[in-house]
Tab-separated table of C-alpha atoms and ligand atoms in Angstrom:
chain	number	residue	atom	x	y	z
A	21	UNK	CA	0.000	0.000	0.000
A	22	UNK	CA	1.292	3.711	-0.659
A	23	UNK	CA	0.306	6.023	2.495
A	24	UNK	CA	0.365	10.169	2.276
A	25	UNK	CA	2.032	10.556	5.692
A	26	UNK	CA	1.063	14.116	5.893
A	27	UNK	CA	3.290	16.131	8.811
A	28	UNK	CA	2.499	19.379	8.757
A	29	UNK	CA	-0.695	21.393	7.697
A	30	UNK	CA	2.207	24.897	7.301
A	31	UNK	CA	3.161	25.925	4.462
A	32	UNK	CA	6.083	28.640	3.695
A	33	UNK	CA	4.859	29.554	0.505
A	34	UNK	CA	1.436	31.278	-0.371
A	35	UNK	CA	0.988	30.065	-3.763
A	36	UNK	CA	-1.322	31.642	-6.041
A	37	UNK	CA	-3.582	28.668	-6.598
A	38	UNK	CA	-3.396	26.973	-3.379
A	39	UNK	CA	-2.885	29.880	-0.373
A	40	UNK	CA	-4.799	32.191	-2.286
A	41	UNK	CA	-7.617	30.079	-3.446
A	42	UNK	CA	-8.147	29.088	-0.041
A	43	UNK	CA	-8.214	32.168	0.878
A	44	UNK	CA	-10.841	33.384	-1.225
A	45	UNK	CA	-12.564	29.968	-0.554
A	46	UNK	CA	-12.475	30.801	3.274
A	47	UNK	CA	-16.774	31.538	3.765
A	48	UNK	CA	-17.270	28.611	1.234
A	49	UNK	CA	-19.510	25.540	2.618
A	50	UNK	CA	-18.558	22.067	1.926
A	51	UNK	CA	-22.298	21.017	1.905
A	52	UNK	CA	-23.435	18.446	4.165
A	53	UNK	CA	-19.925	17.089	4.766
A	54	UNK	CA	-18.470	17.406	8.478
A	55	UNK	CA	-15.707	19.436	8.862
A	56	UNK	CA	-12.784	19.383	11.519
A	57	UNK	CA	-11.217	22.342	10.630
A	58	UNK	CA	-8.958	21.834	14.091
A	59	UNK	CA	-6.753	19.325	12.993
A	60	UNK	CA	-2.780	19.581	15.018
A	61	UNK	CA	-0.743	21.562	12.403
A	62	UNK	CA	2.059	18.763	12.988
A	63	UNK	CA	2.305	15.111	14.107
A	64	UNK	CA	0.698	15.224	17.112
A	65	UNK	CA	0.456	11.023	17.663
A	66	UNK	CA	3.536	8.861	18.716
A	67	UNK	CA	5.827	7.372	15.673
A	68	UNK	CA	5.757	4.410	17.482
A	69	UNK	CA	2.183	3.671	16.484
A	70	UNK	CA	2.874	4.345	12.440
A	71	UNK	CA	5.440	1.376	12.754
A	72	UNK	CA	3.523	-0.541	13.993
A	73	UNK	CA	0.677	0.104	11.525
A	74	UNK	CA	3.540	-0.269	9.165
A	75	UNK	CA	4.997	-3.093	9.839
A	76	UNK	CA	1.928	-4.938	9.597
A	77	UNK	CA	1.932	-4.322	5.168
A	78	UNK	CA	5.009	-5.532	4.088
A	79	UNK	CA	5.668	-3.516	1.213
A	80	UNK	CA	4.819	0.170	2.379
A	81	UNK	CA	5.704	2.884	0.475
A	82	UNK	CA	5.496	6.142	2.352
A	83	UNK	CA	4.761	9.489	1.264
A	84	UNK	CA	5.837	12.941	2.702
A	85	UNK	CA	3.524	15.136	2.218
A	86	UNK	CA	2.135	18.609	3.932
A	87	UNK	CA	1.705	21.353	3.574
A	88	UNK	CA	5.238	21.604	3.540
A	89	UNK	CA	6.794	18.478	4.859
A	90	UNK	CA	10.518	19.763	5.019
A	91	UNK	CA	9.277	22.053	7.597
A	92	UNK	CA	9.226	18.941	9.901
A	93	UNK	CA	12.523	17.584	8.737
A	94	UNK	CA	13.376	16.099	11.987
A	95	UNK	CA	10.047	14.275	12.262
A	96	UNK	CA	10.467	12.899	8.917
A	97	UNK	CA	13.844	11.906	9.880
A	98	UNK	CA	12.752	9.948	12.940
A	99	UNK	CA	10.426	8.090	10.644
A	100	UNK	CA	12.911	7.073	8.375
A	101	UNK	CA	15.302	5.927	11.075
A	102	UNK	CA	12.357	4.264	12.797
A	103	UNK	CA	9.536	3.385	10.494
A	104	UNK	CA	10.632	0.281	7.784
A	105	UNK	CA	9.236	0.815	4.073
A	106	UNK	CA	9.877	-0.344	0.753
A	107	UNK	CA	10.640	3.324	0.000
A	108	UNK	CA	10.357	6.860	0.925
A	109	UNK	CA	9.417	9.654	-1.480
A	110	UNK	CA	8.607	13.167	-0.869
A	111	UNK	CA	6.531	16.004	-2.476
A	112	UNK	CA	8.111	19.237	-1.266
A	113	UNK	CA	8.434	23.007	-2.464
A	114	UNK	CA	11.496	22.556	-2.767
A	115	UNK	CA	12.933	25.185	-0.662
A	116	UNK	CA	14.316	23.147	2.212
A	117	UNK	CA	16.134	19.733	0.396
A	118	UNK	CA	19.869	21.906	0.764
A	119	UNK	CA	18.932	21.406	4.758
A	120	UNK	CA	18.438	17.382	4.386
A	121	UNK	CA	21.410	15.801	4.592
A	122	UNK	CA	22.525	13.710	2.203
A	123	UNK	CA	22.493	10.292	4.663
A	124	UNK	CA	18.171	11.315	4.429
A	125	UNK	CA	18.354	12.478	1.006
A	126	UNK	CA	19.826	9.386	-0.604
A	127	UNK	CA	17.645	7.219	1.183
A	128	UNK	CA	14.649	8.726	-1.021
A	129	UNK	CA	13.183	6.917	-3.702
A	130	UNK	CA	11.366	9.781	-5.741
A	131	UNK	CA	11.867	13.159	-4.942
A	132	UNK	CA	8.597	15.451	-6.224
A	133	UNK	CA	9.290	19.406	-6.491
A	134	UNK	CA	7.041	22.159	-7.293
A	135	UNK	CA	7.990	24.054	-10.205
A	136	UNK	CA	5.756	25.485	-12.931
A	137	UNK	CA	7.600	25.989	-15.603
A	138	UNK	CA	10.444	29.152	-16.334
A	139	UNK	CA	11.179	31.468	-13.426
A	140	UNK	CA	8.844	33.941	-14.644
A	141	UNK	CA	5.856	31.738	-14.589
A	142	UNK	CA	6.855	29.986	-11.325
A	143	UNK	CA	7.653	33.076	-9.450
A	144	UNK	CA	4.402	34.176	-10.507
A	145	UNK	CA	2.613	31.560	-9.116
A	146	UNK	CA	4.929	30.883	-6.219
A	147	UNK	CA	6.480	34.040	-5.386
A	148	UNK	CA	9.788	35.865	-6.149
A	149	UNK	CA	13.177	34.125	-5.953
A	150	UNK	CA	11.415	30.257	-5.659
A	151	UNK	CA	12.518	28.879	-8.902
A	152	UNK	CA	16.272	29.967	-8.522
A	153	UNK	CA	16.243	28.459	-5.009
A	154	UNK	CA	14.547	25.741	-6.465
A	155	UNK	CA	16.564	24.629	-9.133
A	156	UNK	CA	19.876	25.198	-7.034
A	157	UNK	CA	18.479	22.736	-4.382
A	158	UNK	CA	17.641	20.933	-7.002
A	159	UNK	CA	21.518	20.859	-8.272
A	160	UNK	CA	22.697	20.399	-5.094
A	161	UNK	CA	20.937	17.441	-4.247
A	162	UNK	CA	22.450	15.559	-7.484
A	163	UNK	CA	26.065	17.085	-6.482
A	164	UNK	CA	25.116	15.007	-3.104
A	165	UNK	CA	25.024	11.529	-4.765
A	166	UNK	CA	20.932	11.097	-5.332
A	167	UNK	CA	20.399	8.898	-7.834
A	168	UNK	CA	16.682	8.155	-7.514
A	169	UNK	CA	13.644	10.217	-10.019
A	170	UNK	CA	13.317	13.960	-9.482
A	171	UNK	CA	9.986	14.631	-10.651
A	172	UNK	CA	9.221	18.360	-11.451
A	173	UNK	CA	5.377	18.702	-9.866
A	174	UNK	CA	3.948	21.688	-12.184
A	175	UNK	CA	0.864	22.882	-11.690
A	176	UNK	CA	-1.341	24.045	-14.495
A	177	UNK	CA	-3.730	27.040	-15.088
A	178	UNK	CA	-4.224	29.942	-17.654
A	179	UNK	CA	-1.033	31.629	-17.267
A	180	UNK	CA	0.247	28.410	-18.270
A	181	UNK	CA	1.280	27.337	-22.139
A	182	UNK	CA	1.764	23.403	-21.240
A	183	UNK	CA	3.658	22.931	-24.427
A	184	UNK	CA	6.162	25.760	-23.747
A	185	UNK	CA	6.711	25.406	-20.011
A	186	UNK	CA	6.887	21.465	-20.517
A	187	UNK	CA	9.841	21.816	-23.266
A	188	UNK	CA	11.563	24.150	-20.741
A	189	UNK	CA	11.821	22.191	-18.045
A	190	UNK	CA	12.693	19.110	-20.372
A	191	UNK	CA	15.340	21.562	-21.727
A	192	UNK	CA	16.408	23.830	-19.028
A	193	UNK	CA	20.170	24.743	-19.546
A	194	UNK	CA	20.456	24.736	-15.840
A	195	UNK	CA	18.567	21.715	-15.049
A	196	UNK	CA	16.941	18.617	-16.339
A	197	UNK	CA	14.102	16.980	-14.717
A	198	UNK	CA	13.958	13.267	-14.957
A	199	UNK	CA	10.366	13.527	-15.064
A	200	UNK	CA	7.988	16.214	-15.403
A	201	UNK	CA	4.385	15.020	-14.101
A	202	UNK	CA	1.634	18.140	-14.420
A	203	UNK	CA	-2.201	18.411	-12.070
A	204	UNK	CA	-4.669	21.113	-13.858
A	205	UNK	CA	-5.874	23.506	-11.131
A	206	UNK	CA	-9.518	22.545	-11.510
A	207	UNK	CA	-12.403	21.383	-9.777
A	208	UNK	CA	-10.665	21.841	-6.129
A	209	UNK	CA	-12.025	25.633	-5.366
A	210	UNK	CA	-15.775	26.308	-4.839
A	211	UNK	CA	-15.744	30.403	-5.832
A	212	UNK	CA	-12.722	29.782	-8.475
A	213	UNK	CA	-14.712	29.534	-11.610
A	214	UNK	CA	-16.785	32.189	-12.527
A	215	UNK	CA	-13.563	34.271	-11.708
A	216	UNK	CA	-11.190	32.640	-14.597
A	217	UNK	CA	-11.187	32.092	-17.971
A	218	UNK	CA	-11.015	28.537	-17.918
A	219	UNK	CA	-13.525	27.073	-20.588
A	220	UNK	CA	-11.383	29.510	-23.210
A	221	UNK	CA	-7.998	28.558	-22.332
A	222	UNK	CA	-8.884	24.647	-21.694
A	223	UNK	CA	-10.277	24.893	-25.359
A	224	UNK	CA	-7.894	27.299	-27.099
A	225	UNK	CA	-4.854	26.390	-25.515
A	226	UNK	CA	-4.331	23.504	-23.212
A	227	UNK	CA	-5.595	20.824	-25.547
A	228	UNK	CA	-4.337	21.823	-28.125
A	229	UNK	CA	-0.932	22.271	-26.484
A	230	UNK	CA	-1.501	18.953	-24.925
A	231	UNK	CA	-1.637	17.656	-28.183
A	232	UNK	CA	1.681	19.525	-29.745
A	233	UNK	CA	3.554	17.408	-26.515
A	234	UNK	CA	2.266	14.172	-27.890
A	235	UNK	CA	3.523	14.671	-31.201
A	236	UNK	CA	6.575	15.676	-29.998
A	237	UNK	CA	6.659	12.977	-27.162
A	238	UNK	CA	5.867	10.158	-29.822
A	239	UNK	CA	8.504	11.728	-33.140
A	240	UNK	CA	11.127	12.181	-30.182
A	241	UNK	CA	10.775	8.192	-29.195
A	242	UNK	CA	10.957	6.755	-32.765
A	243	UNK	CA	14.363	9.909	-33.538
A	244	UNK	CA	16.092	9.196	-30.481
A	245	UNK	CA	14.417	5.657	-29.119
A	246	UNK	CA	13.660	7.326	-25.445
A	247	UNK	CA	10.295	7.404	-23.985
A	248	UNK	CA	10.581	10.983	-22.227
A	249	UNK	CA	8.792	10.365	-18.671
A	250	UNK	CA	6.068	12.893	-18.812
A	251	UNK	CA	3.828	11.467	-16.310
A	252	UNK	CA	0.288	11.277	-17.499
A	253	UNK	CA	1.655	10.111	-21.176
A	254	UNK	CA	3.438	7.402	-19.551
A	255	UNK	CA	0.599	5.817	-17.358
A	256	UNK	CA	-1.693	6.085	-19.838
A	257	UNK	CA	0.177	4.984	-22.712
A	258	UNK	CA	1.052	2.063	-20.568
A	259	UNK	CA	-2.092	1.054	-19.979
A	260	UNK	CA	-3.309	1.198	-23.733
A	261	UNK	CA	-0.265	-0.783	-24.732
A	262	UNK	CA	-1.222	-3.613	-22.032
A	263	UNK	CA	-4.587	-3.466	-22.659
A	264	UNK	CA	-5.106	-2.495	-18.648
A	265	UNK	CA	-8.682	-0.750	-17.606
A	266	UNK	CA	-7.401	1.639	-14.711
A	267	UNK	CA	-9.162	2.087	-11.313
A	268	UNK	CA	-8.560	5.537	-10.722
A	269	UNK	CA	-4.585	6.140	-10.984
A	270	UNK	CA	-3.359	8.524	-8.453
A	271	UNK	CA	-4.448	5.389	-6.270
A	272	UNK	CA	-6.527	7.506	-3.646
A	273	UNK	CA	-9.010	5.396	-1.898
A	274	UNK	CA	-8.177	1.738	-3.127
A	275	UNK	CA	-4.407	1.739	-2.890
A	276	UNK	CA	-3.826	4.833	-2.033
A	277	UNK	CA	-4.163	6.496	1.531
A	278	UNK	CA	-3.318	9.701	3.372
A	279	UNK	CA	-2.774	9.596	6.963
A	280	UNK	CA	-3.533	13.058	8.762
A	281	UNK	CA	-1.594	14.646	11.087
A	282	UNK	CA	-3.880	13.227	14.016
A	283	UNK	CA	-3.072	9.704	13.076
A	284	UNK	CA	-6.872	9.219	11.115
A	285	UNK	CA	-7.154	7.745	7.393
A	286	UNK	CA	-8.736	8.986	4.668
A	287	UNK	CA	-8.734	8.117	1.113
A	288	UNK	CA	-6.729	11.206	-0.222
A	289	UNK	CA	-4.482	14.034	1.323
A	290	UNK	CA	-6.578	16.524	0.276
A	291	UNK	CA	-9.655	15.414	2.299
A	292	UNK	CA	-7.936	16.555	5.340
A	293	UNK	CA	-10.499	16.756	8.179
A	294	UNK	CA	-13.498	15.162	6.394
A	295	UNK	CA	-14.911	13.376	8.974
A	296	UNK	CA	-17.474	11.393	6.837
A	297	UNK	CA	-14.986	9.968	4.635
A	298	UNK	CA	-12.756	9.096	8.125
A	299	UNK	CA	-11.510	5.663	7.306
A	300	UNK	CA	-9.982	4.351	11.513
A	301	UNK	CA	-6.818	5.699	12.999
A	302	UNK	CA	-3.394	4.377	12.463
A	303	UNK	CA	-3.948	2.879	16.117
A	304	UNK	CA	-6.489	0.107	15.426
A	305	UNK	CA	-7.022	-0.297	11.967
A	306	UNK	CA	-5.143	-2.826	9.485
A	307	UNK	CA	-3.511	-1.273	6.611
A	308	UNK	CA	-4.411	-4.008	4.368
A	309	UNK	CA	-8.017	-4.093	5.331
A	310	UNK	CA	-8.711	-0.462	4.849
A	311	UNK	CA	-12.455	0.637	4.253
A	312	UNK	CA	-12.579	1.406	-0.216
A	313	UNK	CA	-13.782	4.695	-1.345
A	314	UNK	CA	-14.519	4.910	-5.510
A	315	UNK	CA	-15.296	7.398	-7.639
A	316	UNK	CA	-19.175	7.746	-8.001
A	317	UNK	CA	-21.630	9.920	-10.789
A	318	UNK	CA	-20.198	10.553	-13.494
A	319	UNK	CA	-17.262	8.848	-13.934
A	320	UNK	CA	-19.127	5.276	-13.013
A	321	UNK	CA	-21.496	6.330	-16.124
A	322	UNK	CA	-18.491	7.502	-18.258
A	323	UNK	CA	-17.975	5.592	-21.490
A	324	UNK	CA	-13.750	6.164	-20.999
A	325	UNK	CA	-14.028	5.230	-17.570
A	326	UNK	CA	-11.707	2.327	-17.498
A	327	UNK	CA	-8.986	4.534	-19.663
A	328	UNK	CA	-9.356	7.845	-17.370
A	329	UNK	CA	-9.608	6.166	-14.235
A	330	UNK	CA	-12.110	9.087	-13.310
A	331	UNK	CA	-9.669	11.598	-12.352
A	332	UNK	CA	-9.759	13.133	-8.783
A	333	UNK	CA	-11.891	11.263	-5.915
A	334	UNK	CA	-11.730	14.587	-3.839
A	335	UNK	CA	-13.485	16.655	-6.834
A	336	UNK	CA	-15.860	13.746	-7.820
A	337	UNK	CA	-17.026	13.692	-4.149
A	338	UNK	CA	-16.802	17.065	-3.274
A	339	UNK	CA	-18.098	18.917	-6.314
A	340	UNK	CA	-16.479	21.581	-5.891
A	341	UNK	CA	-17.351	22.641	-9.361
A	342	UNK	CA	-21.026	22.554	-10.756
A	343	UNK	CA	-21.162	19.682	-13.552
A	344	UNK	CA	-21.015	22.495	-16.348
A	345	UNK	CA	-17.577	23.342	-15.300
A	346	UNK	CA	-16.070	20.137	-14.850
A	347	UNK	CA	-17.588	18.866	-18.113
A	348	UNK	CA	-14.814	20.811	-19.601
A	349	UNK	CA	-12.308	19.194	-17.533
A	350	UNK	CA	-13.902	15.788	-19.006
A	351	UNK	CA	-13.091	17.446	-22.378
A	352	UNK	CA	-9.439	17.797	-21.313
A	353	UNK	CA	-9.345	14.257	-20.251
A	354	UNK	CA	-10.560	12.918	-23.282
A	355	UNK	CA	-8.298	14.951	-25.667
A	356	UNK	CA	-5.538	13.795	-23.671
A	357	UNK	CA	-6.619	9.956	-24.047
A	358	UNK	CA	-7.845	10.655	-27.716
A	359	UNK	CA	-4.529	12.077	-28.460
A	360	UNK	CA	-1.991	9.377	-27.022
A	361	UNK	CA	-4.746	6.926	-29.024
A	362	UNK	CA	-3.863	8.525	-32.230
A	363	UNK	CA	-0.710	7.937	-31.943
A	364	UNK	CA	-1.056	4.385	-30.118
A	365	UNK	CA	-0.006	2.490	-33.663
A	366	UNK	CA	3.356	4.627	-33.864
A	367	UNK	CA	3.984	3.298	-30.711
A	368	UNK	CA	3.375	-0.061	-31.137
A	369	UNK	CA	5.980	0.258	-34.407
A	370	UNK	CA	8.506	1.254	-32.321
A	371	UNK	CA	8.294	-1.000	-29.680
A	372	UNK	CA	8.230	-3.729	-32.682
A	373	UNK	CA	10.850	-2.424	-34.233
A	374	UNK	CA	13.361	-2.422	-31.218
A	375	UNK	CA	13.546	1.127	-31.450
A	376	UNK	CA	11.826	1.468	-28.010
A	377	UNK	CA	10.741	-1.492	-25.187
A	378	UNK	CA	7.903	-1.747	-23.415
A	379	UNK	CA	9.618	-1.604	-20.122
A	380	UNK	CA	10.334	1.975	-20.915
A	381	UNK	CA	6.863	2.501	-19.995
A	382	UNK	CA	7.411	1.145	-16.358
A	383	UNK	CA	6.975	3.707	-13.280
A	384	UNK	CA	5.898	3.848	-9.681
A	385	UNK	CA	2.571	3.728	-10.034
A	386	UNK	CA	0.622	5.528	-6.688
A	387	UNK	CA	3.711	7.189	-5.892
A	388	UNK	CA	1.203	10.730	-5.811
A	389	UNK	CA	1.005	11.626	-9.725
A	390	UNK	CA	-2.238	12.162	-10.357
A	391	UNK	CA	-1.494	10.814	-14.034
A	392	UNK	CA	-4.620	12.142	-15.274
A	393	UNK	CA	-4.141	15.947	-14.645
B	29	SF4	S1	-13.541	11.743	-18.255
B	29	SF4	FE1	-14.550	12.778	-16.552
B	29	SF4	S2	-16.465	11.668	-16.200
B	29	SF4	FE2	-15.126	10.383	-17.465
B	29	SF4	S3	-14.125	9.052	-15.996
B	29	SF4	FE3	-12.774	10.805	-16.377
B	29	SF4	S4	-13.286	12.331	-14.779
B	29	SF4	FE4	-14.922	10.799	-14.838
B	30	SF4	S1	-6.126	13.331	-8.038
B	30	SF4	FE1	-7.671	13.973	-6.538
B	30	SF4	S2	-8.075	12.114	-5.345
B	30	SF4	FE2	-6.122	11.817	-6.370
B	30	SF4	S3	-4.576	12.553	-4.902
B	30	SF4	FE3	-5.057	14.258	-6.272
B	30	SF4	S4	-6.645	15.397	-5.166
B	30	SF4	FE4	-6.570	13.344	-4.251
């Protein structure tokens, strides 16, 4: 099983789409779900009982994940000195790796950093000076010995050409990612819609940037016989080469849990503090035996249901966007698929070929990309 181990609900960043949605979400109801809105803003149960929740799966693969984990770097220590896992991966801003030392850092299977794209765009989302500190942490970190998968974490809204800011970070001059996953910024906010011009951009610019990468993810595998690891081409390209139908595939609620910072489960680490969907506490439930949550209306009626996966568990339940809105993030979705469909036969030349293998295609799968943005 994979397990968010979520440390710390602080953040030291106030993000444009995250700090400042919520802010603008503050008077926004979540409906008839119950709300703890109190939960500790760190660990506030004993490590002791996450090993021994732990050691009764014996394959876990543990997650860091906050708001900002690093801010509890000696907590996350402790729990790798003390806690035994198949792995350890992280999803951090990025602004405190320099401070893990490189015993911790090489101990790390995936590392996931937030960057959006150039320093312009990130700073603009994330504030001024991130993406410099960003990428020299970033550096640094390699210059340490860390062999494992840096994944750049982008995340995607109108200020964001996907084609553009993907090639940069493929082709940075200071840095190369060796993966680049992406998440769209909708569906998460309740009063975030009516303010943006999403339906325009999805349509006039996302998909048909999405489908630009593609073509140039698919030409670059049969020139130079590499399958660049953009995330959500990978696991879905995967699938449609095996033939797989996909529960949902960031993993939340079937193989996929979050563990709060008060030691209860739920089925993703964005439900933080929904009490209805409040799966036991790390103290007397079985890891392996933990309560399913699936996707529900629409996705279950969805004719690409078994190639999306159905997305995001927290926006099908939540609804955070009226069905209008996220109808055009179904239209996203199925331009992606469509797209990596289309080009499905060049694929399977290559692969036949010997230009390319099918264990190119091989990731973590769970490890917290979404896949489907
Ligand atoms: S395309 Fe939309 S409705 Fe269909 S499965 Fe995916 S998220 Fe659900
Ligand atoms: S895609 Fe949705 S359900 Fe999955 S981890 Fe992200 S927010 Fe949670």
């Amino acid at each position: 099983m994979f397990f968010h181990v979520l440390l710390t609900t602080k953040c030291d960043l106030q993000c444009k789409y995250c700090y400042g949605k919520s802010c603008e979400d503050m008077e926004a109801d979540f409906g008839d779900f119950e709300v703890d809105y109190s939960l500790p803003s760190e660990i506030s149960y004993d490590i002791e009982l996450l090993r021994k929740f732990c050691e009764k799966d014996s394959e876990p693969v543990l997650i860091f994940y906050g708001g900002e984990p690093m801010l509890c770097m000696e907590i996350m220590k402790q729990i790798m000195d003390e806690v035994r896992a198949k792995h350890f991966v992280v999803q951090t801003n990025g602004l405190h790796l320099n401070r893990l030392e490189p015993e911790y850092v090489n101990r790390l299977y995936s590392i996931f950093v937030s960057v959006d794209g150039d320093e312009e765009l990130t700073d603009y989302y994330r504030g001024k000076g991130v993406y410099q500190k960003v990428i020299e942490n970033v550096k640094l970190v390699r210059r340490s010995g860390f062999k494992g998968e840096v994944i750049a974490r982008m995340t995607v809204m109108e200020e964001t050409d996907i084609y553009e800011q993907v090639m940069w970070l493929l082709n940075n001059p200071d840095y190369s990612f060796s993966s680049i996953h992406w998440q769209l910024d909708a569906g998460f906010w309740k009063n975030d819609f009516s303010k943006r011009p999403f339906a325009k951009w999805v349509e006039e610019n996302y998909n048909f940037g999405i489908r630009r990468l593609v073509e140039f993810w698919v030409d670059f595998m049969e020139r130079e016989g590499e399958v660049l690891r953009f995330y959500p081409f990978l696991g879905v390209m995967q699938s449609l080469l095996k033939g797989e139908k996909s529960l949902l595939r960031c993993g939340s609620g079937w193989i996929n849990f979050s563990i709060q910072t008060d030691g209860y489960i739920i089925p993703c680490p964005i439900m933080s503090g929904i009490k209805d969907y409040y799966l036991g506490h790390i103290l007397n439930v079985h890891p392996l035996r933990l309560r399913k949550v699936y996707v529900g209306l629409p996705c279950v009626r969805c004719e690409i249901l078994r190639e999306c996966g159905g997305r995001c568990l927290y926006a099908n339940i939540t609804k955070r966007w009226s069905e209008a809105a996220y109808a055009l993030v179904c239209m996203a979705v199925r331009n992606l698929v469509e797209s990596l469909k289309t080009v499905l036969p060049r694929v399977r030349i290559s692969i036949g070929s010997g230009k390319i293998e099918l264990s190119d295609f091989e990731h973590m799968k769970y490890n917290s990309c979404e896949i489907i943005p």
